[in-house]
């Protein structure tokens, strides 16, 4: 990831662990059995992904809000209004069981990438931001797809 500072890259990749773990325990029955026995049923498969995904979408609203503080006037007002969308999406759209919630989280993360692009385009996010967000979003979507489509 040329140009992405090491700390955000490493922390972003570390933040993928629950998504990857959820995908692995969806794809591997022995790993799921071990995870359920040692961590609990809530920490395997789509369940960890759904819980953690809702937390991350909500967290990203705060990140976008922080970017909006760099703007003034109408751009700031627009940024603040847009920044709450991921948290509201996580709150209202992650019900209906693991498949429906997983699909809605996928839409939420795809929509978040659109918002990331807007904030980046407006010069409110760091220059390297979109590179990192595209990578992380692609991995999140791939992991969430295991619970939705398999």
mmCIF file of C-alpha atoms in Angstrom:
data_model
loop_
_atom_site.group_PDB
_atom_site.id
_atom_site.type_symbol
_atom_site.label_atom_id
_atom_site.label_comp_id
_atom_site.label_asym_id
_atom_site.label_seq_id
_atom_site.Cartn_x
_atom_site.Cartn_y
_atom_site.Cartn_z
ATOM 1 C CA UNK A 1 0.000 0.000 0.000
ATOM 2 C CA UNK A 2 2.295 2.661 -1.320
ATOM 3 C CA UNK A 3 1.737 5.972 0.443
ATOM 4 C CA UNK A 4 -0.434 4.702 3.317
ATOM 5 C CA UNK A 5 1.225 5.364 6.691
ATOM 6 C CA UNK A 6 2.196 2.201 8.519
ATOM 7 C CA UNK A 7 0.062 2.742 11.650
ATOM 8 C CA UNK A 8 -3.271 3.221 9.814
ATOM 9 C CA UNK A 9 -2.460 0.302 7.529
ATOM 10 C CA UNK A 10 -1.610 -2.061 10.384
ATOM 11 C CA UNK A 11 -4.554 -0.958 12.506
ATOM 12 C CA UNK A 12 -6.903 -1.223 9.520
ATOM 13 C CA UNK A 13 -5.675 -4.736 8.777
ATOM 14 C CA UNK A 14 -5.970 -5.705 12.452
ATOM 15 C CA UNK A 15 -9.556 -4.445 12.350
ATOM 16 C CA UNK A 16 -10.285 -7.091 9.731
ATOM 17 C CA UNK A 17 -9.586 -9.964 12.131
ATOM 18 C CA UNK A 18 -13.231 -10.461 13.275
ATOM 19 C CA UNK A 19 -14.438 -10.391 9.654
ATOM 20 C CA UNK A 20 -11.807 -12.898 8.507
ATOM 21 C CA UNK A 21 -12.374 -15.085 11.583
ATOM 22 C CA UNK A 22 -16.110 -15.085 10.891
ATOM 23 C CA UNK A 23 -15.517 -16.106 7.276
ATOM 24 C CA UNK A 24 -13.087 -18.862 8.269
ATOM 25 C CA UNK A 25 -15.491 -20.286 10.845
ATOM 26 C CA UNK A 26 -18.266 -20.180 8.256
ATOM 27 C CA UNK A 27 -16.146 -22.148 5.807
ATOM 28 C CA UNK A 28 -14.593 -24.620 8.267
ATOM 29 C CA UNK A 29 -16.772 -26.769 10.517
ATOM 30 C CA UNK A 30 -13.829 -27.907 12.709
ATOM 31 C CA UNK A 31 -12.757 -24.292 13.240
ATOM 32 C CA UNK A 32 -16.357 -23.291 14.010
ATOM 33 C CA UNK A 33 -16.651 -26.135 16.512
ATOM 34 C CA UNK A 34 -13.418 -25.075 18.211
ATOM 35 C CA UNK A 35 -14.522 -21.436 18.218
ATOM 36 C CA UNK A 36 -17.935 -22.238 19.684
ATOM 37 C CA UNK A 37 -16.407 -24.406 22.398
ATOM 38 C CA UNK A 38 -13.655 -21.966 23.348
ATOM 39 C CA UNK A 39 -15.068 -18.529 22.512
ATOM 40 C CA UNK A 40 -18.821 -19.043 22.434
ATOM 41 C CA UNK A 41 -21.347 -19.219 19.628
ATOM 42 C CA UNK A 42 -21.564 -15.451 19.330
ATOM 43 C CA UNK A 43 -17.925 -15.294 18.260
ATOM 44 C CA UNK A 44 -18.090 -17.492 15.177
ATOM 45 C CA UNK A 45 -19.467 -17.328 11.651
ATOM 46 C CA UNK A 46 -21.733 -14.513 10.618
ATOM 47 C CA UNK A 47 -22.601 -13.625 14.222
ATOM 48 C CA UNK A 48 -19.215 -12.065 14.999
ATOM 49 C CA UNK A 49 -19.245 -10.355 11.616
ATOM 50 C CA UNK A 50 -22.699 -8.851 12.167
ATOM 51 C CA UNK A 51 -21.953 -7.580 15.650
ATOM 52 C CA UNK A 52 -18.534 -6.219 14.765
ATOM 53 C CA UNK A 53 -19.705 -4.872 11.407
ATOM 54 C CA UNK A 54 -22.400 -2.782 13.090
ATOM 55 C CA UNK A 55 -19.809 -1.437 15.522
ATOM 56 C CA UNK A 56 -17.398 -0.528 12.732
ATOM 57 C CA UNK A 57 -20.082 1.210 10.643
ATOM 58 C CA UNK A 58 -20.996 3.257 13.707
ATOM 59 C CA UNK A 59 -17.337 4.013 14.396
ATOM 60 C CA UNK A 60 -16.830 5.169 10.820
ATOM 61 C CA UNK A 61 -19.578 7.742 11.304
ATOM 62 C CA UNK A 62 -17.297 9.300 13.905
ATOM 63 C CA UNK A 63 -14.366 9.261 11.503
ATOM 64 C CA UNK A 64 -16.428 10.998 8.831
ATOM 65 C CA UNK A 65 -17.677 13.508 11.426
ATOM 66 C CA UNK A 66 -14.038 14.277 12.215
ATOM 67 C CA UNK A 67 -13.361 14.906 8.540
ATOM 68 C CA UNK A 68 -16.398 17.200 8.377
ATOM 69 C CA UNK A 69 -14.864 19.386 11.096
ATOM 70 C CA UNK A 70 -12.237 20.437 8.556
ATOM 71 C CA UNK A 71 -14.909 22.038 6.350
ATOM 72 C CA UNK A 72 -16.842 25.268 6.738
ATOM 73 C CA UNK A 73 -20.264 26.543 5.735
ATOM 74 C CA UNK A 74 -22.506 24.410 3.575
ATOM 75 C CA UNK A 75 -19.790 21.795 2.982
ATOM 76 C CA UNK A 76 -19.468 21.285 6.747
ATOM 77 C CA UNK A 77 -23.239 20.977 7.151
ATOM 78 C CA UNK A 78 -23.350 18.444 4.311
ATOM 79 C CA UNK A 79 -20.432 16.533 5.809
ATOM 80 C CA UNK A 80 -22.051 16.373 9.235
ATOM 81 C CA UNK A 81 -25.357 15.217 7.746
ATOM 82 C CA UNK A 82 -23.680 12.535 5.633
ATOM 83 C CA UNK A 83 -21.459 11.364 8.475
ATOM 84 C CA UNK A 84 -24.364 9.994 10.517
ATOM 85 C CA UNK A 85 -25.633 7.735 7.725
ATOM 86 C CA UNK A 86 -23.373 4.723 8.483
ATOM 87 C CA UNK A 87 -24.367 4.655 12.174
ATOM 88 C CA UNK A 88 -28.049 4.996 11.351
ATOM 89 C CA UNK A 89 -27.721 2.275 8.717
ATOM 90 C CA UNK A 90 -26.105 -0.053 11.268
ATOM 91 C CA UNK A 91 -28.838 0.675 13.798
ATOM 92 C CA UNK A 92 -31.848 0.270 11.522
ATOM 93 C CA UNK A 93 -30.699 -2.224 8.908
ATOM 94 C CA UNK A 94 -28.948 -5.063 10.741
ATOM 95 C CA UNK A 95 -31.976 -7.077 11.807
ATOM 96 C CA UNK A 96 -33.822 -9.874 9.996
ATOM 97 C CA UNK A 97 -31.450 -12.749 10.737
ATOM 98 C CA UNK A 98 -27.909 -13.397 9.599
ATOM 99 C CA UNK A 99 -28.495 -13.398 5.835
ATOM 100 C CA UNK A 100 -30.597 -10.235 5.686
ATOM 101 C CA UNK A 101 -28.400 -8.423 8.201
ATOM 102 C CA UNK A 102 -25.250 -9.541 6.382
ATOM 103 C CA UNK A 103 -26.578 -8.320 3.056
ATOM 104 C CA UNK A 104 -27.540 -4.990 4.608
ATOM 105 C CA UNK A 105 -24.086 -4.678 6.143
ATOM 106 C CA UNK A 106 -22.594 -5.298 2.711
ATOM 107 C CA UNK A 107 -24.703 -2.448 1.326
ATOM 108 C CA UNK A 108 -23.697 -0.336 4.314
ATOM 109 C CA UNK A 109 -19.981 -0.862 3.736
ATOM 110 C CA UNK A 110 -20.355 -0.232 0.002
ATOM 111 C CA UNK A 111 -22.231 2.979 0.796
ATOM 112 C CA UNK A 112 -19.545 3.936 3.295
ATOM 113 C CA UNK A 113 -16.974 3.659 0.521
ATOM 114 C CA UNK A 114 -19.037 6.138 -1.531
ATOM 115 C CA UNK A 115 -19.010 8.517 1.441
ATOM 116 C CA UNK A 116 -15.259 7.960 1.893
ATOM 117 C CA UNK A 117 -14.801 8.946 -1.740
ATOM 118 C CA UNK A 118 -16.860 12.124 -1.285
ATOM 119 C CA UNK A 119 -14.927 13.226 1.792
ATOM 120 C CA UNK A 120 -11.637 12.372 0.070
ATOM 121 C CA UNK A 121 -12.669 14.228 -3.086
ATOM 122 C CA UNK A 122 -13.563 17.310 -1.013
ATOM 123 C CA UNK A 123 -10.048 17.252 0.430
ATOM 124 C CA UNK A 124 -11.263 16.478 3.951
ATOM 125 C CA UNK A 125 -9.676 13.007 4.215
ATOM 126 C CA UNK A 126 -5.933 12.332 3.954
ATOM 127 C CA UNK A 127 -4.533 11.784 0.475
ATOM 128 C CA UNK A 128 -3.916 8.080 1.196
ATOM 129 C CA UNK A 129 -7.382 7.495 2.704
ATOM 130 C CA UNK A 130 -9.150 6.089 -0.331
ATOM 131 C CA UNK A 131 -6.399 3.553 -1.076
ATOM 132 C CA UNK A 132 -6.752 2.129 2.399
ATOM 133 C CA UNK A 133 -10.554 2.211 2.422
ATOM 134 C CA UNK A 134 -10.847 0.406 -0.941
ATOM 135 C CA UNK A 135 -8.583 -2.404 0.302
ATOM 136 C CA UNK A 136 -10.351 -2.768 3.647
ATOM 137 C CA UNK A 137 -13.831 -2.571 2.118
ATOM 138 C CA UNK A 138 -13.025 -5.220 -0.482
ATOM 139 C CA UNK A 139 -11.890 -7.635 2.233
ATOM 140 C CA UNK A 140 -14.902 -6.856 4.441
ATOM 141 C CA UNK A 141 -17.306 -7.449 1.548
ATOM 142 C CA UNK A 142 -15.601 -10.717 0.645
ATOM 143 C CA UNK A 143 -15.787 -11.921 4.242
ATOM 144 C CA UNK A 144 -19.406 -10.871 4.725
ATOM 145 C CA UNK A 145 -20.341 -12.620 1.492
ATOM 146 C CA UNK A 146 -19.461 -15.993 3.056
ATOM 147 C CA UNK A 147 -22.347 -15.680 5.511
ATOM 148 C CA UNK A 148 -24.729 -14.243 2.941
ATOM 149 C CA UNK A 149 -24.098 -16.387 -0.129
ATOM 150 C CA UNK A 150 -22.688 -19.679 1.185
#
